[in-house]
Amino acid sequence: MPMEKISIITPTFNTGKFIEGTIRSVKEQGYPDYEHIIVDAGSTDETTGIIKRYPEVKFIVKPSTQSEALNIGFRQATGDVIGWINADDLYMPGAFRKAIGFLGEHADAELIYSNCIFIDENGNELGKWVTAPFNYFRNLNYAQMIPQQTIFFRKSVLGKVGYIDESYSYAMDFDFLVRISKKCRIA
């Protein structure tokens, strides 16, 4: 199975307490072909110093909203598959290989998602978000079914649905995922 390149996008602003864990969870995937793009909105805490300790990270400083930062990262992405992880989230070990393996076995899937574990600021498990097969009606009318921090999507999705709507400050993920679900297969 060919190993597709993965681009991971992380927007950040004053997340010094968490950003290193996020970077390490990406780096420690042991995946051979990835890039991690962090777009920082101008942090004034220790965030910048921590990120600079990881020269393999593509670090962009640009005063921006979270939506703008995501679009900057999406436009810089050179991978075939894109993941979006916020600066206080972590990937489970093996996440990249599982995502690429699933996409390889399901060529019609354009965005995939999975279960999610919620942790507190010390890494203690608080609960689980157990997902179900995607259902457009339920997702649109009852509750977002897709944990944003678990998504991986083919870069070609951006050509079909466009980028994050920068007019949204909080619901940008829901809007983006609804637009994807109208034109792309979600698994």
Short mmCIF file of C-alpha atoms in Angstrom, two decimals:
data_model
loop_
_atom_site.label_atom_id
_atom_site.label_comp_id
_atom_site.label_asym_id
_atom_site.label_seq_id
_atom_site.Cartn_x
_atom_site.Cartn_y
_atom_site.Cartn_z
CA MET A 1 0.00 0.00 0.00
CA PRO A 2 1.49 3.40 -0.95
CA MET A 3 2.08 5.80 1.92
CA GLU A 4 0.39 9.06 1.05
CA LYS A 5 1.78 12.28 2.46
CA ILE A 6 -0.22 13.78 5.33
CA SER A 7 -0.37 17.49 6.12
CA ILE A 8 -1.44 18.32 9.67
CA ILE A 9 -2.73 21.84 10.28
CA THR A 10 -2.75 23.36 13.77
CA PRO A 11 -4.03 26.88 14.49
CA THR A 12 -2.70 28.31 17.73
CA PHE A 13 -2.74 31.36 19.97
CA ASN A 14 -1.26 31.41 23.49
CA THR A 15 -1.38 27.63 23.91
CA GLY A 16 2.00 27.22 25.58
CA LYS A 17 0.60 24.82 28.14
CA PHE A 18 -0.56 22.37 25.46
CA ILE A 19 1.26 22.91 22.14
CA GLU A 20 4.22 20.66 22.89
CA GLY A 21 1.93 17.71 23.56
CA THR A 22 0.20 18.32 20.25
CA ILE A 23 3.51 18.53 18.36
CA ARG A 24 4.79 15.37 20.00
CA SER A 25 1.59 13.46 19.23
CA VAL A 26 2.14 14.29 15.56
CA LYS A 27 5.88 13.62 15.56
CA GLU A 28 5.58 10.35 17.47
CA GLN A 29 3.23 8.83 14.91
CA GLY A 30 6.33 7.38 13.28
CA TYR A 31 4.76 8.03 9.92
CA PRO A 32 7.36 8.45 7.15
CA ASP A 33 5.83 11.22 5.05
CA TYR A 34 4.10 14.06 6.85
CA GLU A 35 4.33 17.77 7.46
CA HIS A 36 3.06 19.69 10.45
CA ILE A 37 2.03 23.27 9.75
CA ILE A 38 1.34 25.46 12.76
CA VAL A 39 -0.20 28.87 12.16
CA ASP A 40 0.16 31.12 15.18
CA ALA A 41 -1.90 34.29 15.55
CA GLY A 42 0.85 36.14 17.43
CA SER A 43 1.15 34.39 20.78
CA THR A 44 2.61 36.36 23.67
CA ASP A 45 3.20 33.41 26.00
CA GLU A 46 5.76 30.59 25.65
CA THR A 47 4.03 29.08 22.58
CA THR A 48 6.51 30.49 20.03
CA GLY A 49 9.58 29.34 21.97
CA ILE A 50 8.20 25.82 22.29
CA ILE A 51 7.35 25.54 18.59
CA LYS A 52 10.81 26.79 17.60
CA ARG A 53 12.35 23.82 19.44
CA TYR A 54 10.91 21.63 16.67
CA PRO A 55 12.62 22.66 13.41
CA GLU A 56 10.69 20.05 11.42
CA VAL A 57 7.48 22.02 12.06
CA LYS A 58 6.55 24.57 9.42
CA PHE A 59 5.82 27.58 11.61
CA ILE A 60 3.87 30.55 10.28
CA VAL A 61 3.16 33.61 12.39
CA LYS A 62 0.29 35.66 11.02
CA PRO A 63 -2.19 37.68 13.04
CA SER A 64 -5.40 35.86 12.24
CA THR A 65 -8.58 34.32 13.50
CA GLN A 66 -8.78 30.55 13.87
CA SER A 67 -10.68 30.35 10.56
CA GLU A 68 -8.03 32.41 8.74
CA ALA A 69 -5.23 30.35 10.31
CA LEU A 70 -6.81 27.12 9.09
CA ASN A 71 -7.10 28.46 5.56
CA ILE A 72 -3.47 29.62 5.62
CA GLY A 73 -2.47 26.11 6.65
CA PHE A 74 -4.75 24.40 4.12
CA ARG A 75 -3.26 26.53 1.33
CA GLN A 76 0.29 25.65 2.42
CA ALA A 77 -0.45 21.93 2.66
CA THR A 78 1.45 19.73 0.23
CA GLY A 79 0.05 16.40 1.42
CA ASP A 80 -2.49 14.19 -0.30
CA VAL A 81 -4.43 13.93 2.97
CA ILE A 82 -5.06 16.72 5.49
CA GLY A 83 -5.68 16.47 9.21
CA TRP A 84 -6.77 19.35 11.44
CA ILE A 85 -5.80 19.20 15.07
CA ASN A 86 -6.12 22.08 17.47
CA ALA A 87 -3.27 23.08 19.76
CA ASP A 88 -4.79 21.40 22.81
CA ASP A 89 -5.63 18.07 21.16
CA LEU A 90 -3.57 14.90 20.76
CA TYR A 91 -3.47 12.07 18.23
CA MET A 92 -3.56 8.53 19.51
CA PRO A 93 -0.55 6.38 18.53
CA GLY A 94 -0.99 4.88 15.07
CA ALA A 95 -3.67 7.36 13.96
CA PHE A 96 -1.91 8.28 10.69
CA ARG A 97 -1.38 4.67 9.58
CA LYS A 98 -4.97 3.77 10.41
CA ALA A 99 -6.29 6.78 8.50
CA ILE A 100 -4.14 6.13 5.43
CA GLY A 101 -4.92 2.42 5.58
CA PHE A 102 -8.66 3.07 5.67
CA LEU A 103 -8.49 5.61 2.85
CA GLY A 104 -6.45 3.13 0.81
CA GLU A 105 -9.06 0.42 1.31
CA HIS A 106 -11.99 2.79 0.66
CA ALA A 107 -11.07 4.83 -2.40
CA ASP A 108 -14.53 6.43 -2.48
CA ALA A 109 -14.17 7.88 1.05
CA GLU A 110 -13.12 11.53 0.93
CA LEU A 111 -13.32 12.40 4.63
CA ILE A 112 -13.01 10.00 7.53
CA TYR A 113 -13.54 10.39 11.25
CA SER A 114 -13.39 8.24 14.35
CA ASN A 115 -14.18 7.98 18.02
CA CYS A 116 -12.65 10.52 20.38
CA ILE A 117 -11.43 10.45 23.98
CA PHE A 118 -11.87 13.61 26.05
CA ILE A 119 -9.06 14.42 28.48
CA ASP A 120 -8.50 17.15 31.02
CA GLU A 121 -5.49 19.49 31.09
CA ASN A 122 -3.45 16.79 32.86
CA GLY A 123 -4.25 14.05 30.34
CA ASN A 124 -6.78 12.24 32.51
CA GLU A 125 -9.63 10.63 30.59
CA LEU A 126 -12.97 12.35 31.13
CA GLY A 127 -15.10 10.41 28.67
CA LYS A 128 -15.49 9.10 25.16
CA TRP A 129 -17.31 10.34 22.09
CA VAL A 130 -18.39 7.15 20.38
CA THR A 131 -19.34 7.96 16.82
CA ALA A 132 -21.84 6.31 14.51
CA PRO A 133 -21.91 5.91 10.74
CA PHE A 134 -22.47 9.27 9.13
CA ASN A 135 -26.06 10.39 8.63
CA TYR A 136 -26.55 13.77 6.96
CA PHE A 137 -30.03 14.44 8.39
CA ARG A 138 -29.02 13.61 11.95
CA ASN A 139 -25.80 15.60 11.68
CA LEU A 140 -27.59 18.66 10.34
CA ASN A 141 -30.63 18.60 12.62
CA TYR A 142 -29.60 17.13 15.95
CA ALA A 143 -25.92 17.35 16.72
CA GLN A 144 -22.61 17.39 15.00
CA MET A 145 -21.66 13.75 14.69
CA ILE A 146 -18.08 14.26 13.59
CA PRO A 147 -15.39 15.03 16.16
CA GLN A 148 -13.37 17.62 14.24
CA GLN A 149 -10.12 16.59 15.89
CA THR A 150 -10.39 13.11 14.38
CA ILE A 151 -10.92 14.07 10.74
CA PHE A 152 -8.64 13.31 7.83
CA PHE A 153 -9.70 14.36 4.36
CA ARG A 154 -8.32 14.15 0.86
CA LYS A 155 -6.86 17.46 -0.30
CA SER A 156 -9.12 17.25 -3.36
CA VAL A 157 -12.07 18.00 -1.03
CA LEU A 158 -10.94 21.64 -0.89
CA GLY A 159 -11.39 21.89 -4.66
CA LYS A 160 -14.95 20.61 -4.33
CA VAL A 161 -16.21 22.62 -1.36
CA GLY A 162 -13.77 25.46 -0.86
CA TYR A 163 -12.06 26.49 2.33
CA ILE A 164 -13.21 27.45 5.81
CA ASP A 165 -15.73 30.29 5.79
CA GLU A 166 -13.78 33.02 7.57
CA SER A 167 -16.94 34.84 8.63
CA TYR A 168 -17.44 32.13 11.27
CA SER A 169 -15.52 32.37 14.54
CA TYR A 170 -16.99 29.36 16.34
CA ALA A 171 -19.04 27.20 13.97
CA MET A 172 -16.48 27.05 11.18
CA ASP A 173 -15.97 23.32 11.64
CA PHE A 174 -19.69 22.53 11.52
CA ASP A 175 -20.17 24.67 8.40
CA PHE A 176 -17.14 23.11 6.70
CA LEU A 177 -18.27 19.58 7.50
CA VAL A 178 -21.85 20.23 6.34
CA ARG A 179 -20.53 21.56 3.02
CA ILE A 180 -18.28 18.52 2.67
CA SER A 181 -21.15 16.15 3.46
CA LYS A 182 -23.21 17.62 0.61
CA LYS A 183 -20.60 16.82 -2.04
CA CYS A 184 -18.28 14.13 -0.65
CA ARG A 185 -18.47 10.65 0.80
CA ILE A 186 -17.84 10.56 4.56
CA ALA A 187 -16.88 7.36 6.36
#
